XYZ file of C-alpha atoms in Angstrom:
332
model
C 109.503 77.041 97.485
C 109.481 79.878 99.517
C 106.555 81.163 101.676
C 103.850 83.631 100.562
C 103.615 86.693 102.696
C 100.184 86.738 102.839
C 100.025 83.305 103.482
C 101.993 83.292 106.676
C 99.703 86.347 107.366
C 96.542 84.311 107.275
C 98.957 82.282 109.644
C 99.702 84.621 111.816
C 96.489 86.461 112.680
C 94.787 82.868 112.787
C 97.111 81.639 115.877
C 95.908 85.196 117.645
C 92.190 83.989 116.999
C 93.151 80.499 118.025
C 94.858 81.373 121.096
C 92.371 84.045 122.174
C 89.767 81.277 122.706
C 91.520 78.397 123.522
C 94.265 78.720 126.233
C 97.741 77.810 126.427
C 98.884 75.412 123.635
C 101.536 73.638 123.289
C 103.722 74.508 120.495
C 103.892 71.155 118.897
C 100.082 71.269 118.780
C 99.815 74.322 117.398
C 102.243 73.545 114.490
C 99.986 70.632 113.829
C 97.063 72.689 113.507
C 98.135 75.514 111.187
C 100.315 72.494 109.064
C 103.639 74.307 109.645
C 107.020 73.182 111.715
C 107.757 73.843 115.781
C 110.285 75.896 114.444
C 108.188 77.870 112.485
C 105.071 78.736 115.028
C 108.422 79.796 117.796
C 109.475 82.398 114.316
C 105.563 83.683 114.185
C 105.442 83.912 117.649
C 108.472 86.475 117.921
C 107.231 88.269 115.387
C 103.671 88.747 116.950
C 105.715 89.608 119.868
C 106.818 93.039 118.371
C 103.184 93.309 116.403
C 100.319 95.833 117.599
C 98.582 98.277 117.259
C 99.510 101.909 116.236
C 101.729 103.585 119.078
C 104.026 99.949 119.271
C 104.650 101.394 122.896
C 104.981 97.808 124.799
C 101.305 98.738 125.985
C 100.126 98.326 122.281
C 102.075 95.106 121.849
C 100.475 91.607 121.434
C 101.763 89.860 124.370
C 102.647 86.283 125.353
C 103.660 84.712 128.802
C 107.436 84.425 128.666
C 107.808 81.644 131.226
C 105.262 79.388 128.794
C 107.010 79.838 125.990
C 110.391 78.392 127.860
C 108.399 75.388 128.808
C 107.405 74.909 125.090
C 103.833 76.075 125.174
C 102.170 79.263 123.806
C 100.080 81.035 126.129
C 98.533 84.757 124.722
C 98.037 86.931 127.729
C 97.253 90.210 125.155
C 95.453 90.059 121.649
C 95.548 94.110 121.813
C 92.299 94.176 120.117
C 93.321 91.978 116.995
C 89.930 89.657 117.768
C 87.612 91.992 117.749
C 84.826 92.185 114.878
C 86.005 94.388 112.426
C 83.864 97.230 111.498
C 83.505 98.586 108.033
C 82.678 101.998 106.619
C 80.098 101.849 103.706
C 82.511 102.562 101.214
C 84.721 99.640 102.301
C 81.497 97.700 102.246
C 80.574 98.416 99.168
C 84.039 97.775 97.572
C 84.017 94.381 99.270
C 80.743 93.283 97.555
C 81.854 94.270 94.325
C 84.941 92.262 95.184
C 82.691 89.459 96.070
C 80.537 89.638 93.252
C 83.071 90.057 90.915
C 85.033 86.689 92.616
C 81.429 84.967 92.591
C 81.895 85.620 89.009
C 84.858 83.809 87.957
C 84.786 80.339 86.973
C 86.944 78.795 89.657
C 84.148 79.961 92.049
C 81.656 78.922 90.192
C 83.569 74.851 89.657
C 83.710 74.780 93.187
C 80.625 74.144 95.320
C 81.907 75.013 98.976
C 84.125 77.951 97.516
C 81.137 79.412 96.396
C 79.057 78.382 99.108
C 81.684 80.770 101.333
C 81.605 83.675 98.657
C 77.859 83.549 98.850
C 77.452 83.804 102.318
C 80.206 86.387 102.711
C 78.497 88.005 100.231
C 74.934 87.627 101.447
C 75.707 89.245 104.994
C 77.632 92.442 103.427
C 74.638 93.316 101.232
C 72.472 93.341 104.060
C 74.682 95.057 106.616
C 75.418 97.543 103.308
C 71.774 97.488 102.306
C 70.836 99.982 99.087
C 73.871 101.025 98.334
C 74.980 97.599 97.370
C 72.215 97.223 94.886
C 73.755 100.132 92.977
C 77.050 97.900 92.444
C 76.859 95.660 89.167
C 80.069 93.668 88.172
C 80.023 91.736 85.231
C 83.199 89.819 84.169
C 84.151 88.298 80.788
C 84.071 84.717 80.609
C 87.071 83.272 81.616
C 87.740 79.335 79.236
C 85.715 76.162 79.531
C 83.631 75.343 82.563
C 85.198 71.803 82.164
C 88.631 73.327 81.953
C 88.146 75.331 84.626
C 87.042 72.922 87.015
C 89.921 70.153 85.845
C 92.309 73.621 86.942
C 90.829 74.021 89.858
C 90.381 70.432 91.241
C 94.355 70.284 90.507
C 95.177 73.552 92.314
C 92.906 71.952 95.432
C 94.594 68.591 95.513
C 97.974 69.944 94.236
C 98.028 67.320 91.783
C 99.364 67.708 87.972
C 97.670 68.532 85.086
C 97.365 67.246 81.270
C 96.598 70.364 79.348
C 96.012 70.802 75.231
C 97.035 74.404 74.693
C 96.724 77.011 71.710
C 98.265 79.600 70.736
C 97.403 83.112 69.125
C 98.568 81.409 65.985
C 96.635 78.150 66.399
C 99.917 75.699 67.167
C 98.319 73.388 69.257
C 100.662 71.769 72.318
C 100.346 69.307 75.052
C 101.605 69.950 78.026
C 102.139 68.322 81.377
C 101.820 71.416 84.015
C 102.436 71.615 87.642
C 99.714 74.224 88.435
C 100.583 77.180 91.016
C 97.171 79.699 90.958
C 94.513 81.127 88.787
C 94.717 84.667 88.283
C 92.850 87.402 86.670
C 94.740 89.965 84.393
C 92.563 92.428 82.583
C 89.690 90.717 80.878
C 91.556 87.174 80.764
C 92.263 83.925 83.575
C 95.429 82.528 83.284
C 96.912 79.568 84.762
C 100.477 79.894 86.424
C 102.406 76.879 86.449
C 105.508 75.040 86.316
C 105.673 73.458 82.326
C 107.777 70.426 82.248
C 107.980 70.729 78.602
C 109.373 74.234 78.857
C 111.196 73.098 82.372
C 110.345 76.229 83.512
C 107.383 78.461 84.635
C 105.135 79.495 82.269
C 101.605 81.515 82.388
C 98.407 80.320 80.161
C 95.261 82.213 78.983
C 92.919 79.525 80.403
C 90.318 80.572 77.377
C 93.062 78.800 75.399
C 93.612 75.847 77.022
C 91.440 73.667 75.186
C 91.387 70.441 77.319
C 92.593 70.187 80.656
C 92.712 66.649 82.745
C 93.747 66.238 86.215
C 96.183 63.540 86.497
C 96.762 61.759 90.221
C 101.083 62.720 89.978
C 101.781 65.312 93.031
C 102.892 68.480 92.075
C 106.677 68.775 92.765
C 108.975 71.303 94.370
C 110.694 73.480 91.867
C 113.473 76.172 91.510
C 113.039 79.400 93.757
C 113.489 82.575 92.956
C 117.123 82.571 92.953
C 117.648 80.359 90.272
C 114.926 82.591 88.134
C 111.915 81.466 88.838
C 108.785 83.829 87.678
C 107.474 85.937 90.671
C 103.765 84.639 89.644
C 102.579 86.987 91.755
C 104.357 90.291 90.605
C 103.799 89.364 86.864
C 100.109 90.012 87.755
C 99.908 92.839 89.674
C 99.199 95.713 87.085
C 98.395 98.565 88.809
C 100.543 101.726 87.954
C 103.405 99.683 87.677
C 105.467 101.667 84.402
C 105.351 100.240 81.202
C 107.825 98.784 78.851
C 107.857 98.707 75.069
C 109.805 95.374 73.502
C 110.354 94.712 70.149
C 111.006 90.772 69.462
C 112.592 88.469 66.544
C 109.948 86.530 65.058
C 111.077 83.189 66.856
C 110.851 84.702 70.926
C 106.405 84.534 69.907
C 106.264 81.868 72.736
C 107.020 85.392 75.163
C 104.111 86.868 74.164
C 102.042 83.716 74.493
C 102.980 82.540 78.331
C 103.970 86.337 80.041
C 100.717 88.734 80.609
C 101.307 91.551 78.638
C 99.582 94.775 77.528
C 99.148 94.178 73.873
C 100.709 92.896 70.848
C 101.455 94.795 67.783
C 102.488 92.615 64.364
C 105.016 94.425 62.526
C 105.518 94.141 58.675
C 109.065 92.764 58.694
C 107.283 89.625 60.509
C 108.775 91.238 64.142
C 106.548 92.068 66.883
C 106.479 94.326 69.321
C 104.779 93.945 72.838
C 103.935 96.257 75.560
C 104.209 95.162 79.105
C 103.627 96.207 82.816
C 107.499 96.274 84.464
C 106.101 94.628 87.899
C 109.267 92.635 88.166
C 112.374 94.572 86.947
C 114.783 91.500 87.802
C 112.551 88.850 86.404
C 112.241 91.269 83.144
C 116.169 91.554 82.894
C 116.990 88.372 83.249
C 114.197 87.109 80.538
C 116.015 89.716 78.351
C 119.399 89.218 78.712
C 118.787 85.303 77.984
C 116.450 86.165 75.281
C 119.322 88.723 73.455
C 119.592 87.525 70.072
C 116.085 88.230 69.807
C 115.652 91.208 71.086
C 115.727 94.497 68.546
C 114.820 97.221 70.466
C 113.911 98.528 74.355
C 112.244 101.296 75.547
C 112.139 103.234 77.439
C 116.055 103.817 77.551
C 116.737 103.491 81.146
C 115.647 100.125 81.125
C 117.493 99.033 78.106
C 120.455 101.055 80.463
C 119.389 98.655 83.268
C 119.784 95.233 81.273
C 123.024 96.462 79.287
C 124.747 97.430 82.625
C 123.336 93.439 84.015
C 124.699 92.116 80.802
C 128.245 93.673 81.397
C 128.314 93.472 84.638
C 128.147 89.373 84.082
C 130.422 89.455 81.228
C 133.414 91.112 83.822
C 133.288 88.972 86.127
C 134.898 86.464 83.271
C 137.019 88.876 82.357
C 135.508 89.959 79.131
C 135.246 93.526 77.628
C 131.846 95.590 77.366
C 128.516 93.664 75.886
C 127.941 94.637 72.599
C 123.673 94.840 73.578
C 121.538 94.074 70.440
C 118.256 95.802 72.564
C 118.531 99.603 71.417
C 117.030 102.453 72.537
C 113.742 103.249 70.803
């Protein structure tokens, strides 16, 4: 599975930190550290070669020795500043407590003694460098599934092992599942688990608030399909924001889409159809779920997207040598 970018960030600005303080390392030793590959820390070190600070004149460059790094060893002769205590303005104080406070919050926090033991004294040290104006920030978050659940999710997600999960449904069919859990995430007012369903063999999302037992079995999770082969960008599925917004009207029998993908709402229609609303973070992910899902699909909107998986469709269909695809999701 392919590497999060802001994991090999947390990477990459902890080897500066390291190598500030402790000398020249040897680049074996410092893949062992940070749990990565030779080849790997020699990749991160090129590209903090051409990092910096604004300007990115070679002055403003993080620097290594050259002659070191021949000899297999990593010696930083220039951090360019990137050690330094940051400073905060009270505004990005204050949004960091209520980003604390609100993560304090959540149940996965709360399961976990020394996660919440760092949350509390990140927290703790920004209210009193903030002081009064952090008392005027109140964050109060819906409750998020089972604290038994939760903690069963979390201990998995910690030890990366499987879990046994007894899911239900908006329309109370009640499943077991065997899951290979990949994060927690918060959409709206809901958690939801991401993870790789063996029962589905693919990924699928769950409202942890319906998950109604979870256990924690002692089977590693397993390598699965990357993004090439369609996995779900976990990741973009969640992000919200102003991302646009796509209307989708389904065949009774594609329900399980509404149940394991985040979306906006649900709207019942009187023909037993139902039509969903959904954040378009993922525009290839959504395609691709669409043009598999076709016979079930009635209707698109807005048009350029039912444009965008019409053109995919045909585009697939000539390179077998068969005429224009006959779409079944119309404009609304």
């Amino acid at each position: 599975m392919a590497e999060r970018a802001d994991d090999r960030l947390l990477r990459l600005l902890g080897i500066v930190a390291y190598l500030d303080g402790a000398g020249p390392v040897s680049i074996a030793d410092l893949a062992g550290r940070f749990g990565t590959t030779p080849a790997q820390i020699q990749k991160d070190v090129d590209a903090l070669w051409v990092s910096g600070t604004p300007g990115y004149w070679p002055d403003d460059l993080i620097d290594f020795d050259a002659a070191s790094i021949d000899r297999g060893v990593v010696h930083l002769t220039e951090a360019r500043g990137m050690t330094r205590p940051l400073r905060l303005g009270t505004r990005e104080a204050i949004a960091l407590v209520a980003a604390l406070r609100a993560m304090k919050a959540t149940d996965a926090v709360q399961a976990d003694p020394a996660r919440s033991a760092v949350v509390e004294s990140a927290l703790r040290k920004l209210t009193d460098a903030t002081g009064e104006a952090a008392s005027a920030v109140d964050v109060r978050l819906a409750p998020g599934g089972d604290r038994q659940v939760v903690a069963a999710i979390s201990s998995a997600l910690t030890n990366r092992h499987r879990l046994r999960i007894r899911y239900v449904t908006s329309s109370d069919v009640v499943s077991e599942r065997e899951v290979d859990p990949v994060r927690l995430h918060t959409q709206d007012e809901f958690a939801y688990l991401a993870a790789w369903c063996y029962r589905a063999d693919a990924p699928r999302t769950f409202r942890v608030d319906r998950i109604l037992e979870a256990t924690e079995t002692d089977v590693p999770v397993q390598a699965h399909p990357g993004d090439a082969t369609g996995e779900i960008d976990f990741a973009a599925l969640f992000a919200g924001g102003s991302s646009p917004l796509a209307t989708i009207r389904f065949a009774p029998r594609a329900r399980w889409f509404a149940e394991e993908v985040p979306v906006e709402s649900v709207r019942n229609l009187p023909d037993g159809d139902f039509e969903v609303t959904l954040r378009v973070t993922n525009p290839g992910w959504l395609r691709s779920s669409l043009i598999r899902l076709a016979p079930l699909v009635r209707s698109v909107s807005p048009g350029v997207l039912a444009d965008d998986v019409a053109g995919a469709a045909n585009g697939a269909l000539a390179l077998y040598g068969v005429g224009d695809a006959a779409t079944s999701a119309d404009h609304h």
